[in-house]
Structure formats: structure tokens, C-alpha cells
PDB file of C-alpha atoms in Angstrom:
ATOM      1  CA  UNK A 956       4.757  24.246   5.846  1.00  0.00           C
ATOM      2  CA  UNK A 957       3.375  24.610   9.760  1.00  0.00           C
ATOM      3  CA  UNK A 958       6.060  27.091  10.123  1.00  0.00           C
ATOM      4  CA  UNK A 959       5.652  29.081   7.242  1.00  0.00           C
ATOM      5  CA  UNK A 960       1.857  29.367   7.916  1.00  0.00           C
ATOM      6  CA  UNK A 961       2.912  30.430  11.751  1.00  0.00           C
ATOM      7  CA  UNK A 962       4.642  33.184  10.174  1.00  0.00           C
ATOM      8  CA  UNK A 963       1.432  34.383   8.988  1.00  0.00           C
ATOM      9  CA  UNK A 964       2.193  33.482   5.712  1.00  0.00           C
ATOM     10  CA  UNK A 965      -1.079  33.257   3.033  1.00  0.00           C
ATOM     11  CA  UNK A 966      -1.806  29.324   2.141  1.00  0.00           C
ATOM     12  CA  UNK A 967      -1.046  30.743  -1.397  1.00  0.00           C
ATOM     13  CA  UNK A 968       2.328  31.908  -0.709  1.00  0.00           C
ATOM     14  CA  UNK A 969       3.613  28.576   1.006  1.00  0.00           C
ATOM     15  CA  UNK A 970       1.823  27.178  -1.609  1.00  0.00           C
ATOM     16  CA  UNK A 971       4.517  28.642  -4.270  1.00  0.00           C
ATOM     17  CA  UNK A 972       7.249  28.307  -2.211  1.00  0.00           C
ATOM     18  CA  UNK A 973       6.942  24.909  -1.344  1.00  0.00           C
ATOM     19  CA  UNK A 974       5.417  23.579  -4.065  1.00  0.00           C
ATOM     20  CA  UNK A 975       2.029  22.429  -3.306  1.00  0.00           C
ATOM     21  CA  UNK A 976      -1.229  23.562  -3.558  1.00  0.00           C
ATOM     22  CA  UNK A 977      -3.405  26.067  -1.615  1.00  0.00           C
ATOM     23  CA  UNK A 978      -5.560  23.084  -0.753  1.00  0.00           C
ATOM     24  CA  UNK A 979      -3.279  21.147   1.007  1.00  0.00           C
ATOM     25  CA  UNK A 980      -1.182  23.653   3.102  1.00  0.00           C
ATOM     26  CA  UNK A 981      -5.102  24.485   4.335  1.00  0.00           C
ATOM     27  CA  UNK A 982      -5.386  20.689   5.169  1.00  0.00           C
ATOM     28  CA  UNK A 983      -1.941  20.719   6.910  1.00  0.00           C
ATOM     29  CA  UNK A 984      -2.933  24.174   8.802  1.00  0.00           C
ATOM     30  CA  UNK A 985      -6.457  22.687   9.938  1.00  0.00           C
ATOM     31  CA  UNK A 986      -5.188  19.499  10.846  1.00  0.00           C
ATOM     32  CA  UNK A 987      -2.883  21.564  12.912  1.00  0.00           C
ATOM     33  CA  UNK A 988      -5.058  23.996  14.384  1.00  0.00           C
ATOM     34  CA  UNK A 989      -7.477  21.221  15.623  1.00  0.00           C
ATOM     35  CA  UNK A 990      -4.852  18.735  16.702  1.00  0.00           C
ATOM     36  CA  UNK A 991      -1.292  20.396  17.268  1.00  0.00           C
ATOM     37  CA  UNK A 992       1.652  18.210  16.827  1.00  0.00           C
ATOM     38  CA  UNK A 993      -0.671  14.854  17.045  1.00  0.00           C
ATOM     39  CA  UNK A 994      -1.888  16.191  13.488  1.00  0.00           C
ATOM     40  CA  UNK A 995       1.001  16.359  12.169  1.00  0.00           C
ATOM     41  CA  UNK A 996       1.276  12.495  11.945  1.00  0.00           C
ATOM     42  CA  UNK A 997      -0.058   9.718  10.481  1.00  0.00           C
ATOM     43  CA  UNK A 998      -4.468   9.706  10.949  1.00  0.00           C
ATOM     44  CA  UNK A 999      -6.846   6.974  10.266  1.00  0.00           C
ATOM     45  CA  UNK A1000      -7.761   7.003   6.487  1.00  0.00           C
ATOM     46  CA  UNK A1001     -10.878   6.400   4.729  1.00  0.00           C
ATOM     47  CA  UNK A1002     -11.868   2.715   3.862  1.00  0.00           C
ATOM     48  CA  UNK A1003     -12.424   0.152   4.452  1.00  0.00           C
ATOM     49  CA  UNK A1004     -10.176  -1.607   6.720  1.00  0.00           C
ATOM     50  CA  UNK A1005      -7.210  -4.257   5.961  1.00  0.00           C
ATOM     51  CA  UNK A1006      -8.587  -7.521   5.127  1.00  0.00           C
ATOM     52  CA  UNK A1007      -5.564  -9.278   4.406  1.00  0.00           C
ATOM     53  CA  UNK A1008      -3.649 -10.252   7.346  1.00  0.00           C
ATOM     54  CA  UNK A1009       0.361 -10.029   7.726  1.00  0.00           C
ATOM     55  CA  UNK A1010       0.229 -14.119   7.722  1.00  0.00           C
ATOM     56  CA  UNK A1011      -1.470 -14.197   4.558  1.00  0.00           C
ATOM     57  CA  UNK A1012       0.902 -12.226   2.835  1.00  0.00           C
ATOM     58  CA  UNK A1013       3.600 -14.407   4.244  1.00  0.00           C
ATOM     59  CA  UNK A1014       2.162 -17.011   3.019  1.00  0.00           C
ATOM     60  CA  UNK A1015       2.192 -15.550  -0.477  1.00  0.00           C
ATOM     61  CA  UNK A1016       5.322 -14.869  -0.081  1.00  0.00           C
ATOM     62  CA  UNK A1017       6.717 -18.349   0.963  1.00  0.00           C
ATOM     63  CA  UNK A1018       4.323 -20.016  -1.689  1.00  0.00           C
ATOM     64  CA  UNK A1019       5.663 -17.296  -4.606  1.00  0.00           C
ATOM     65  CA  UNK A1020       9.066 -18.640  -3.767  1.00  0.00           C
ATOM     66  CA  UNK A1021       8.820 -22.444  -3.714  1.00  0.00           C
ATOM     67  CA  UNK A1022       8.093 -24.125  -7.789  1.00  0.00           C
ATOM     68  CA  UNK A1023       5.000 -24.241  -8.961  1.00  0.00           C
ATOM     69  CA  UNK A1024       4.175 -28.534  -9.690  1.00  0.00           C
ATOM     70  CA  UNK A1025       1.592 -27.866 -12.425  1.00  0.00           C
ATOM     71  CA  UNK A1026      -0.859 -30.617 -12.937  1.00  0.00           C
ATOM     72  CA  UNK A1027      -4.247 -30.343 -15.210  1.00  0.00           C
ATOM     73  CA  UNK A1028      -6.108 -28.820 -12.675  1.00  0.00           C
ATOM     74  CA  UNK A1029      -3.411 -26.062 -11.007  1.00  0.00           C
ATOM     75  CA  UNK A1030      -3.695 -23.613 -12.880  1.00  0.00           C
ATOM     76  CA  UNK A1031      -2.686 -19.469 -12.620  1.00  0.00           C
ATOM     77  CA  UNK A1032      -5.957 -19.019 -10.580  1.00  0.00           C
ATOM     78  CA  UNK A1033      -6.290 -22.028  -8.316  1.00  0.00           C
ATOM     79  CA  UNK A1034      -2.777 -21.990  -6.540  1.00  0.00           C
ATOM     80  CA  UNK A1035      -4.065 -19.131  -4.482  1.00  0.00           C
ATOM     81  CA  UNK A1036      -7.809 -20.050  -4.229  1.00  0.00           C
ATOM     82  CA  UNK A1037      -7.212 -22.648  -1.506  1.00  0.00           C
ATOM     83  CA  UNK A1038      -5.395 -19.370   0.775  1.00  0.00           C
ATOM     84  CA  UNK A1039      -9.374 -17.719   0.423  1.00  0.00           C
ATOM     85  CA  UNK A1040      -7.458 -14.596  -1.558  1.00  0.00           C
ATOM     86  CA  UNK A1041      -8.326 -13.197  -4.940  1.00  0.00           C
ATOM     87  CA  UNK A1042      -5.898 -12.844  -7.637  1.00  0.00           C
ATOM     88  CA  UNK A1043      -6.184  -9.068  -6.997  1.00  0.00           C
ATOM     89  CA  UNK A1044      -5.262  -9.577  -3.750  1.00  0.00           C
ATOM     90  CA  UNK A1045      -2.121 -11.772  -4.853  1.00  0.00           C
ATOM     91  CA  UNK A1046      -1.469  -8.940  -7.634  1.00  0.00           C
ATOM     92  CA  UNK A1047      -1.095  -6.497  -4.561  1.00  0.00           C
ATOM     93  CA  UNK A1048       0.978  -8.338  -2.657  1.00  0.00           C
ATOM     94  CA  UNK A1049       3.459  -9.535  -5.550  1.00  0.00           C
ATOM     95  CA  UNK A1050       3.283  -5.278  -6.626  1.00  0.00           C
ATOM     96  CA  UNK A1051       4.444  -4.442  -3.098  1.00  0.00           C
ATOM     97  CA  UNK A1052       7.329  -7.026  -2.601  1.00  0.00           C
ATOM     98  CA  UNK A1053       8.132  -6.103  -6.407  1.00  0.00           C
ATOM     99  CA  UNK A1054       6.645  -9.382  -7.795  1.00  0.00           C
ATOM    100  CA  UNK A1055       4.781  -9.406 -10.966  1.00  0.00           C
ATOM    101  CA  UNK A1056       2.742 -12.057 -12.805  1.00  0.00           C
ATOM    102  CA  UNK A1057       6.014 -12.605 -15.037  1.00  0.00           C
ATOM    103  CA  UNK A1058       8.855 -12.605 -13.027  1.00  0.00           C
ATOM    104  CA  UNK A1059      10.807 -15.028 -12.856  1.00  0.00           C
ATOM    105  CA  UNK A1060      11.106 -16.133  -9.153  1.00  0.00           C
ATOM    106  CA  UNK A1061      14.304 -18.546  -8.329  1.00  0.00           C
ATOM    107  CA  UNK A1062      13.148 -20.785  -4.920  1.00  0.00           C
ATOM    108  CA  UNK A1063      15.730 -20.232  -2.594  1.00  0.00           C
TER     109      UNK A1063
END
């Protein structure tokens, strides 16, 4: 894209042949123009930041993979409220390790 536009090549025109938008080849050329190669990487996002920490989502891991000992008061909820994390939270992790609320999870 970067070399196309260095070519003096419209934001349209890349555009088409790279298949984008106009938009975003003049977000890539900015970026460029006011950083150089440094823009052409990862930058901070908007957000908030992370909240969860990498040992908390260990932790859901590890507890996702040992059985679940049901009693009258464990229930879907409650497993992860003593970790401090929401079942959102849990529902993110699970989605990125390619968990999900019904899988079936053998303890190794």
C-alpha cells in the first residue's frame, strides 16, 4: 500500500487495486508520513486498558480443565466468582482458547 502511494498513486486507485477503501490507504499514508517505518507497526489502541492479567487467564484455563464437583451452591456463575472475574470475562477467555459454554472439556 506505502509503496503504491510512493508511486504517487491516488488513495482511490490503491484503493481498487488492493482492495480496501480510500479511507484506510489515507490512514496507512498518514500514519506513514508522521511516523515512517515506526507507523507501520503495531500503535496503542483506544480503550481502556487490559484488566485481566495473563495469570488470570491461566487460571481459567487450568480451572476449565479440571471437573467441575457440583454441589447445591456451585453453580454456572459461582465457580468463577471467587477468581473476582465476570462471566463475560470467562466467555472471552473460553472464545479465545476456543472454549465455549458447551464444550465438552476432557481434564487431562
Amino acid at each position: 500500500m506505502i509503496l503504491a502511494c510512493a508511486e504517487g498513486v491516488s488513495n482511490k486507485d490503491v484503493a481498487a487495486q488492493l482492495g480496501s477503501t480510500p479511507q484506510a490507504v489515507g490512514r496507512w499514508r498518514a500514519r506513514f508520513v508522521q511516523y515512517r517505518i515506526a507507523g507501520l507497526g503495531d500503535m496503542p489502541r483506544s480503550g481502556g486498558p487490559r484488566t485481566v492479567t495473563d495469570e488470570q487467564v491461566a487460571a481459567v484455563v487450568a480451572k476449565t480443565l479440571t471437573p467441575l464437583r457440583r454441589t447445591r451452591h456451585t453453580g454456572r456463575h459461582g465457580r468463577w466468582h471467587e477468581m473476582s472475574l465476570s462471566q463475560s470475562s470467562v466467555s472471552r477467555i473460553w472464545r479465545a482458547f476456543g472454549y465455549t459454554a458447551r464444550s465438552r472439556v476432557e481434564p487431562l
